[in-house]
Amino acid sequence: MVDFVQGPLITIAFIIFILGILFQLIQFFRLTRKKEWGRLPIAYEMKPEKKTPEKILASCLASLNGTLWKTDPVLTVATSVFHVLLILTPLFLLGHNILLDQSCGWSLFSFPEPLSDGLTLIVLLCGVYFLGRRILLAKVRAITTIYDYVVWLIAVAPFLTGFFAYHQWFHYETVMLVHILSGEIMLITIPFTKLGHMLFFFLYRFFIGGEYSFLRGSRTW
């Protein structure tokens, strides 16, 4: 069991993760189509307004009205930090890059261990905040299902067990085994659960035109 989790299952998890991402990308372009931009009659066409940096900034700030940035800035900051660190921390963790170098002969830049430890703690604090909202706020609790708690656990478990392993709390070998297994489960489930939105967020915001899009958007559902 231990050998399987630490060996073949890692490869299987990465294969499922990559194939799942490719499948979702194919689905995205299959289920969307290029926008057909209508044109006004010549007599009514307006010249495009010249956009200055000041106008672009004002437009961006105006677009924040009615969004979470305006209605719940604490949740917005916590969500943004959580999603960024959820990706960056594992990628640039020294321990992960040592294993990558040993298995592939190359590695990424690594954060100093105290920094990674601090970032992990921030992820965990954000996770506690999200869980608290789901339990304590009636309007959030009303739309929360078991699925949401399972996804929360899948996202937080690798960081919690990694934090325990780094500080050598509890039985180290057991904690490391659970850490590896939880990371593999997370990789496998990312393409097929709401966890995938942290990877596809920018794809949707840039390609799909809408109220919360970053650009005009070139595709529509």
PDB file of C-alpha atoms in Angstrom:
ATOM      1  CA  MET A   1       0.000   0.000   0.000  1.00  0.00           C
ATOM      2  CA  VAL A   2       2.730   2.476   0.999  1.00  0.00           C
ATOM      3  CA  ASP A   3       4.838   1.663  -2.072  1.00  0.00           C
ATOM      4  CA  PHE A   4       1.804   2.050  -4.332  1.00  0.00           C
ATOM      5  CA  VAL A   5       0.861   5.459  -2.854  1.00  0.00           C
ATOM      6  CA  GLN A   6       4.443   6.737  -3.057  1.00  0.00           C
ATOM      7  CA  GLY A   7       5.083   5.357  -6.539  1.00  0.00           C
ATOM      8  CA  PRO A   8       2.571   4.308  -9.217  1.00  0.00           C
ATOM      9  CA  LEU A   9      -0.329   6.299  -7.752  1.00  0.00           C
ATOM     10  CA  ILE A  10       1.618   9.557  -8.166  1.00  0.00           C
ATOM     11  CA  THR A  11       2.065   8.800 -11.872  1.00  0.00           C
ATOM     12  CA  ILE A  12      -1.589   7.804 -12.213  1.00  0.00           C
ATOM     13  CA  ALA A  13      -2.696  11.018 -10.475  1.00  0.00           C
ATOM     14  CA  PHE A  14      -0.648  13.216 -12.809  1.00  0.00           C
ATOM     15  CA  ILE A  15      -1.903  11.356 -15.902  1.00  0.00           C
ATOM     16  CA  ILE A  16      -5.539  11.754 -14.816  1.00  0.00           C
ATOM     17  CA  PHE A  17      -4.903  15.409 -13.959  1.00  0.00           C
ATOM     18  CA  ILE A  18      -3.361  16.224 -17.357  1.00  0.00           C
ATOM     19  CA  LEU A  19      -5.939  14.250 -19.352  1.00  0.00           C
ATOM     20  CA  GLY A  20      -8.735  15.803 -17.290  1.00  0.00           C
ATOM     21  CA  ILE A  21      -7.472  19.326 -17.981  1.00  0.00           C
ATOM     22  CA  LEU A  22      -7.207  18.575 -21.710  1.00  0.00           C
ATOM     23  CA  PHE A  23     -10.735  17.139 -21.685  1.00  0.00           C
ATOM     24  CA  GLN A  24     -12.121  20.253 -19.987  1.00  0.00           C
ATOM     25  CA  LEU A  25     -10.314  22.521 -22.464  1.00  0.00           C
ATOM     26  CA  ILE A  26     -11.786  20.571 -25.384  1.00  0.00           C
ATOM     27  CA  GLN A  27     -15.226  20.767 -23.767  1.00  0.00           C
ATOM     28  CA  PHE A  28     -14.851  24.511 -23.285  1.00  0.00           C
ATOM     29  CA  PHE A  29     -14.165  25.179 -26.954  1.00  0.00           C
ATOM     30  CA  ARG A  30     -16.769  22.617 -28.045  1.00  0.00           C
ATOM     31  CA  LEU A  31     -19.527  24.183 -25.939  1.00  0.00           C
ATOM     32  CA  THR A  32     -18.681  27.776 -26.834  1.00  0.00           C
ATOM     33  CA  ARG A  33     -18.652  29.571 -30.145  1.00  0.00           C
ATOM     34  CA  LYS A  34     -17.148  32.730 -31.542  1.00  0.00           C
ATOM     35  CA  LYS A  35     -19.165  35.841 -30.970  1.00  0.00           C
ATOM     36  CA  GLU A  36     -20.892  37.377 -33.960  1.00  0.00           C
ATOM     37  CA  TRP A  37     -20.501  41.092 -33.580  1.00  0.00           C
ATOM     38  CA  GLY A  38     -23.379  43.051 -35.079  1.00  0.00           C
ATOM     39  CA  ARG A  39     -22.660  46.298 -36.880  1.00  0.00           C
ATOM     40  CA  LEU A  40     -24.818  49.391 -36.860  1.00  0.00           C
ATOM     41  CA  PRO A  41     -25.829  50.994 -40.165  1.00  0.00           C
ATOM     42  CA  ILE A  42     -23.174  53.326 -41.521  1.00  0.00           C
ATOM     43  CA  ALA A  43     -25.199  56.424 -40.654  1.00  0.00           C
ATOM     44  CA  TYR A  44     -25.374  55.422 -37.010  1.00  0.00           C
ATOM     45  CA  GLU A  45     -21.879  54.107 -36.485  1.00  0.00           C
ATOM     46  CA  MET A  46     -19.960  55.880 -33.772  1.00  0.00           C
ATOM     47  CA  LYS A  47     -16.272  56.453 -33.781  1.00  0.00           C
ATOM     48  CA  PRO A  48     -14.522  54.417 -31.089  1.00  0.00           C
ATOM     49  CA  GLU A  49     -13.676  56.520 -28.082  1.00  0.00           C
ATOM     50  CA  LYS A  50     -10.007  57.034 -27.484  1.00  0.00           C
ATOM     51  CA  LYS A  51      -9.152  55.396 -24.174  1.00  0.00           C
ATOM     52  CA  THR A  52      -6.614  57.027 -21.930  1.00  0.00           C
ATOM     53  CA  PRO A  53      -5.056  55.278 -18.911  1.00  0.00           C
ATOM     54  CA  GLU A  54      -7.262  57.416 -16.658  1.00  0.00           C
ATOM     55  CA  LYS A  55     -10.429  56.339 -18.478  1.00  0.00           C
ATOM     56  CA  ILE A  56      -9.385  52.681 -18.404  1.00  0.00           C
ATOM     57  CA  LEU A  57      -8.744  52.878 -14.648  1.00  0.00           C
ATOM     58  CA  ALA A  58     -12.059  54.654 -14.058  1.00  0.00           C
ATOM     59  CA  SER A  59     -13.869  52.000 -16.107  1.00  0.00           C
ATOM     60  CA  CYS A  60     -12.224  49.194 -14.127  1.00  0.00           C
ATOM     61  CA  LEU A  61     -13.132  50.815 -10.804  1.00  0.00           C
ATOM     62  CA  ALA A  62     -16.711  51.383 -11.947  1.00  0.00           C
ATOM     63  CA  SER A  63     -17.018  47.728 -12.943  1.00  0.00           C
ATOM     64  CA  LEU A  64     -16.264  46.734  -9.337  1.00  0.00           C
ATOM     65  CA  ASN A  65     -19.545  48.246  -8.126  1.00  0.00           C
ATOM     66  CA  GLY A  66     -21.936  45.445  -7.280  1.00  0.00           C
ATOM     67  CA  THR A  67     -19.175  42.834  -7.173  1.00  0.00           C
ATOM     68  CA  LEU A  68     -17.634  41.179  -4.116  1.00  0.00           C
ATOM     69  CA  TRP A  69     -14.916  43.839  -4.098  1.00  0.00           C
ATOM     70  CA  LYS A  70     -17.656  46.284  -3.142  1.00  0.00           C
ATOM     71  CA  THR A  71     -20.042  44.156  -1.096  1.00  0.00           C
ATOM     72  CA  ASP A  72     -17.609  41.900   0.799  1.00  0.00           C
ATOM     73  CA  PRO A  73     -13.969  43.013   0.468  1.00  0.00           C
ATOM     74  CA  VAL A  74     -12.768  40.656   3.231  1.00  0.00           C
ATOM     75  CA  LEU A  75     -14.111  37.614   1.386  1.00  0.00           C
ATOM     76  CA  THR A  76     -12.636  38.928  -1.864  1.00  0.00           C
ATOM     77  CA  VAL A  77      -9.154  39.327  -0.386  1.00  0.00           C
ATOM     78  CA  ALA A  78      -9.307  35.951   1.385  1.00  0.00           C
ATOM     79  CA  THR A  79     -10.512  34.204  -1.777  1.00  0.00           C
ATOM     80  CA  SER A  80      -7.871  35.823  -3.981  1.00  0.00           C
ATOM     81  CA  VAL A  81      -5.023  35.059  -1.573  1.00  0.00           C
ATOM     82  CA  PHE A  82      -6.261  31.490  -1.060  1.00  0.00           C
ATOM     83  CA  HIS A  83      -6.437  30.709  -4.768  1.00  0.00           C
ATOM     84  CA  VAL A  84      -3.047  32.220  -5.582  1.00  0.00           C
ATOM     85  CA  LEU A  85      -1.268  30.442  -2.723  1.00  0.00           C
ATOM     86  CA  LEU A  86      -3.092  27.192  -3.447  1.00  0.00           C
ATOM     87  CA  ILE A  87      -1.123  27.046  -6.709  1.00  0.00           C
ATOM     88  CA  LEU A  88       2.139  28.849  -5.902  1.00  0.00           C
ATOM     89  CA  THR A  89       2.972  27.229  -2.558  1.00  0.00           C
ATOM     90  CA  PRO A  90       3.134  23.590  -3.767  1.00  0.00           C
ATOM     91  CA  LEU A  91       4.907  24.597  -6.994  1.00  0.00           C
ATOM     92  CA  PHE A  92       7.751  26.408  -5.257  1.00  0.00           C
ATOM     93  CA  LEU A  93       8.032  24.269  -2.125  1.00  0.00           C
ATOM     94  CA  LEU A  94      11.610  23.144  -1.515  1.00  0.00           C
ATOM     95  CA  GLY A  95      10.668  19.575  -0.597  1.00  0.00           C
ATOM     96  CA  HIS A  96       8.593  19.138  -3.742  1.00  0.00           C
ATOM     97  CA  ASN A  97      11.356  20.517  -5.959  1.00  0.00           C
ATOM     98  CA  ILE A  98      13.957  18.237  -4.387  1.00  0.00           C
ATOM     99  CA  LEU A  99      11.756  15.260  -5.295  1.00  0.00           C
ATOM    100  CA  LEU A 100      11.237  16.710  -8.771  1.00  0.00           C
ATOM    101  CA  ASP A 101      14.985  17.080  -9.266  1.00  0.00           C
ATOM    102  CA  GLN A 102      15.616  13.524  -8.075  1.00  0.00           C
ATOM    103  CA  SER A 103      13.017  12.033 -10.405  1.00  0.00           C
ATOM    104  CA  CYS A 104      13.284  14.294 -13.494  1.00  0.00           C
ATOM    105  CA  GLY A 105      16.686  15.943 -13.215  1.00  0.00           C
ATOM    106  CA  TRP A 106      15.271  19.481 -13.114  1.00  0.00           C
ATOM    107  CA  SER A 107      13.349  21.632 -10.669  1.00  0.00           C
ATOM    108  CA  LEU A 108      11.669  24.984 -10.242  1.00  0.00           C
ATOM    109  CA  PHE A 109      12.737  27.918  -8.106  1.00  0.00           C
ATOM    110  CA  SER A 110      12.072  27.200  -4.418  1.00  0.00           C
ATOM    111  CA  PHE A 111      10.844  29.525  -1.697  1.00  0.00           C
ATOM    112  CA  PRO A 112      12.823  29.603   1.570  1.00  0.00           C
ATOM    113  CA  GLU A 113      11.312  27.066   3.950  1.00  0.00           C
ATOM    114  CA  PRO A 114      10.152  29.664   6.537  1.00  0.00           C
ATOM    115  CA  LEU A 115       8.322  31.537   3.757  1.00  0.00           C
ATOM    116  CA  SER A 116       6.621  28.357   2.523  1.00  0.00           C
ATOM    117  CA  ASP A 117       5.644  27.557   6.100  1.00  0.00           C
ATOM    118  CA  GLY A 118       4.093  31.004   6.488  1.00  0.00           C
ATOM    119  CA  LEU A 119       2.242  30.754   3.173  1.00  0.00           C
ATOM    120  CA  THR A 120       0.896  27.346   4.179  1.00  0.00           C
ATOM    121  CA  LEU A 121      -0.379  28.824   7.425  1.00  0.00           C
ATOM    122  CA  ILE A 122      -2.129  31.601   5.479  1.00  0.00           C
ATOM    123  CA  VAL A 123      -3.832  28.983   3.277  1.00  0.00           C
ATOM    124  CA  LEU A 124      -5.012  27.135   6.384  1.00  0.00           C
ATOM    125  CA  LEU A 125      -6.322  30.336   7.992  1.00  0.00           C
ATOM    126  CA  CYS A 126      -8.225  31.154   4.801  1.00  0.00           C
ATOM    127  CA  GLY A 127      -9.622  27.619   4.845  1.00  0.00           C
ATOM    128  CA  VAL A 128     -10.818  28.073   8.439  1.00  0.00           C
ATOM    129  CA  TYR A 129     -12.435  31.366   7.426  1.00  0.00           C
ATOM    130  CA  PHE A 130     -14.296  29.726   4.528  1.00  0.00           C
ATOM    131  CA  LEU A 131     -15.457  26.853   6.735  1.00  0.00           C
ATOM    132  CA  GLY A 132     -16.611  29.282   9.410  1.00  0.00           C
ATOM    133  CA  ARG A 133     -18.683  31.215   6.862  1.00  0.00           C
ATOM    134  CA  ARG A 134     -20.389  28.050   5.690  1.00  0.00           C
ATOM    135  CA  ILE A 135     -21.231  26.994   9.239  1.00  0.00           C
ATOM    136  CA  LEU A 136     -22.060  30.325  10.882  1.00  0.00           C
ATOM    137  CA  LEU A 137     -23.690  32.436   8.141  1.00  0.00           C
ATOM    138  CA  ALA A 138     -27.271  31.332   7.516  1.00  0.00           C
ATOM    139  CA  LYS A 139     -27.349  32.578   3.909  1.00  0.00           C
ATOM    140  CA  VAL A 140     -24.212  30.563   3.087  1.00  0.00           C
ATOM    141  CA  ARG A 141     -25.241  27.537   5.140  1.00  0.00           C
ATOM    142  CA  ALA A 142     -28.545  27.387   3.249  1.00  0.00           C
ATOM    143  CA  ILE A 143     -26.795  26.697  -0.067  1.00  0.00           C
ATOM    144  CA  THR A 144     -24.048  24.458   1.350  1.00  0.00           C
ATOM    145  CA  THR A 145     -24.135  20.715   0.702  1.00  0.00           C
ATOM    146  CA  ILE A 146     -21.958  17.762   1.673  1.00  0.00           C
ATOM    147  CA  TYR A 147     -20.222  18.209  -1.677  1.00  0.00           C
ATOM    148  CA  ASP A 148     -18.960  21.645  -0.589  1.00  0.00           C
ATOM    149  CA  TYR A 149     -17.479  20.237   2.621  1.00  0.00           C
ATOM    150  CA  VAL A 150     -15.806  17.394   0.718  1.00  0.00           C
ATOM    151  CA  VAL A 151     -14.255  19.845  -1.767  1.00  0.00           C
ATOM    152  CA  TRP A 152     -13.098  22.026   1.131  1.00  0.00           C
ATOM    153  CA  LEU A 153     -11.458  18.999   2.776  1.00  0.00           C
ATOM    154  CA  ILE A 154      -9.751  17.962  -0.472  1.00  0.00           C
ATOM    155  CA  ALA A 155      -8.319  21.480  -0.871  1.00  0.00           C
ATOM    156  CA  VAL A 156      -7.150  21.923   2.721  1.00  0.00           C
ATOM    157  CA  ALA A 157      -5.929  18.403   3.589  1.00  0.00           C
ATOM    158  CA  PRO A 158      -2.626  18.518   1.609  1.00  0.00           C
ATOM    159  CA  PHE A 159      -1.662  21.799   3.280  1.00  0.00           C
ATOM    160  CA  LEU A 160      -2.691  20.688   6.766  1.00  0.00           C
ATOM    161  CA  THR A 161      -0.811  17.397   6.546  1.00  0.00           C
ATOM    162  CA  GLY A 162       2.173  19.139   4.931  1.00  0.00           C
ATOM    163  CA  PHE A 163       2.211  21.638   7.803  1.00  0.00           C
ATOM    164  CA  PHE A 164       2.134  18.765  10.304  1.00  0.00           C
ATOM    165  CA  ALA A 165       4.917  16.930   8.460  1.00  0.00           C
ATOM    166  CA  TYR A 166       7.185  19.998   8.281  1.00  0.00           C
ATOM    167  CA  HIS A 167       6.859  20.567  12.024  1.00  0.00           C
ATOM    168  CA  GLN A 168       7.039  16.792  12.651  1.00  0.00           C
ATOM    169  CA  TRP A 169       3.845  16.691  14.652  1.00  0.00           C
ATOM    170  CA  PHE A 170       2.258  13.286  15.274  1.00  0.00           C
ATOM    171  CA  HIS A 171       3.692  10.131  13.670  1.00  0.00           C
ATOM    172  CA  TYR A 172       5.854  11.418  10.788  1.00  0.00           C
ATOM    173  CA  GLU A 173       5.591   8.410   8.427  1.00  0.00           C
ATOM    174  CA  THR A 174       1.804   8.262   8.793  1.00  0.00           C
ATOM    175  CA  VAL A 175       1.406  12.010   8.299  1.00  0.00           C
ATOM    176  CA  MET A 176       3.608  11.924   5.182  1.00  0.00           C
ATOM    177  CA  LEU A 177       1.616   9.024   3.740  1.00  0.00           C
ATOM    178  CA  VAL A 178      -1.653  10.905   4.292  1.00  0.00           C
ATOM    179  CA  HIS A 179      -0.052  14.054   2.845  1.00  0.00           C
ATOM    180  CA  ILE A 180       0.995  12.274  -0.356  1.00  0.00           C
ATOM    181  CA  LEU A 181      -2.371  10.521  -0.673  1.00  0.00           C
ATOM    182  CA  SER A 182      -4.341  13.737  -0.116  1.00  0.00           C
ATOM    183  CA  GLY A 183      -2.217  15.513  -2.734  1.00  0.00           C
ATOM    184  CA  GLU A 184      -2.898  12.733  -5.233  1.00  0.00           C
ATOM    185  CA  ILE A 185      -6.631  12.891  -4.518  1.00  0.00           C
ATOM    186  CA  MET A 186      -6.531  16.650  -5.067  1.00  0.00           C
ATOM    187  CA  LEU A 187      -4.737  16.279  -8.420  1.00  0.00           C
ATOM    188  CA  ILE A 188      -7.228  13.651  -9.601  1.00  0.00           C
ATOM    189  CA  THR A 189     -10.292  15.671  -8.592  1.00  0.00           C
ATOM    190  CA  ILE A 190      -9.224  19.151  -9.796  1.00  0.00           C
ATOM    191  CA  PRO A 191     -10.415  18.726 -13.418  1.00  0.00           C
ATOM    192  CA  PHE A 192     -13.764  17.202 -12.400  1.00  0.00           C
ATOM    193  CA  THR A 193     -14.873  19.325  -9.423  1.00  0.00           C
ATOM    194  CA  LYS A 194     -15.280  23.018  -8.627  1.00  0.00           C
ATOM    195  CA  LEU A 195     -11.581  23.007  -7.696  1.00  0.00           C
ATOM    196  CA  GLY A 196     -10.918  23.306 -11.417  1.00  0.00           C
ATOM    197  CA  HIS A 197     -12.121  26.892 -11.472  1.00  0.00           C
ATOM    198  CA  MET A 198      -8.799  28.025  -9.972  1.00  0.00           C
ATOM    199  CA  LEU A 199      -7.143  26.877 -13.222  1.00  0.00           C
ATOM    200  CA  PHE A 200      -9.903  27.881 -15.654  1.00  0.00           C
ATOM    201  CA  PHE A 201     -10.711  31.228 -14.015  1.00  0.00           C
ATOM    202  CA  PHE A 202      -8.622  33.287 -16.427  1.00  0.00           C
ATOM    203  CA  LEU A 203      -9.780  31.247 -19.426  1.00  0.00           C
ATOM    204  CA  TYR A 204     -13.404  32.132 -18.667  1.00  0.00           C
ATOM    205  CA  ARG A 205     -12.675  35.758 -17.789  1.00  0.00           C
ATOM    206  CA  PHE A 206     -10.682  36.457 -20.959  1.00  0.00           C
ATOM    207  CA  PHE A 207     -12.572  34.386 -23.535  1.00  0.00           C
ATOM    208  CA  ILE A 208     -16.203  34.639 -22.370  1.00  0.00           C
ATOM    209  CA  GLY A 209     -17.704  38.101 -22.683  1.00  0.00           C
ATOM    210  CA  GLY A 210     -19.847  39.087 -19.738  1.00  0.00           C
ATOM    211  CA  GLU A 211     -20.393  41.348 -16.767  1.00  0.00           C
ATOM    212  CA  TYR A 212     -17.321  40.095 -14.914  1.00  0.00           C
ATOM    213  CA  SER A 213     -15.011  39.521 -17.877  1.00  0.00           C
ATOM    214  CA  PHE A 214     -11.585  41.120 -17.969  1.00  0.00           C
ATOM    215  CA  LEU A 215     -11.850  41.820 -21.697  1.00  0.00           C
ATOM    216  CA  ARG A 216     -14.587  42.094 -24.277  1.00  0.00           C
ATOM    217  CA  GLY A 217     -14.497  38.354 -24.800  1.00  0.00           C
ATOM    218  CA  SER A 218     -14.325  36.546 -28.120  1.00  0.00           C
ATOM    219  CA  ARG A 219     -16.556  33.561 -27.314  1.00  0.00           C
ATOM    220  CA  THR A 220     -20.019  32.913 -25.900  1.00  0.00           C
ATOM    221  CA  TRP A 221     -21.904  29.855 -24.653  1.00  0.00           C
TER     222      TRP A 221
END
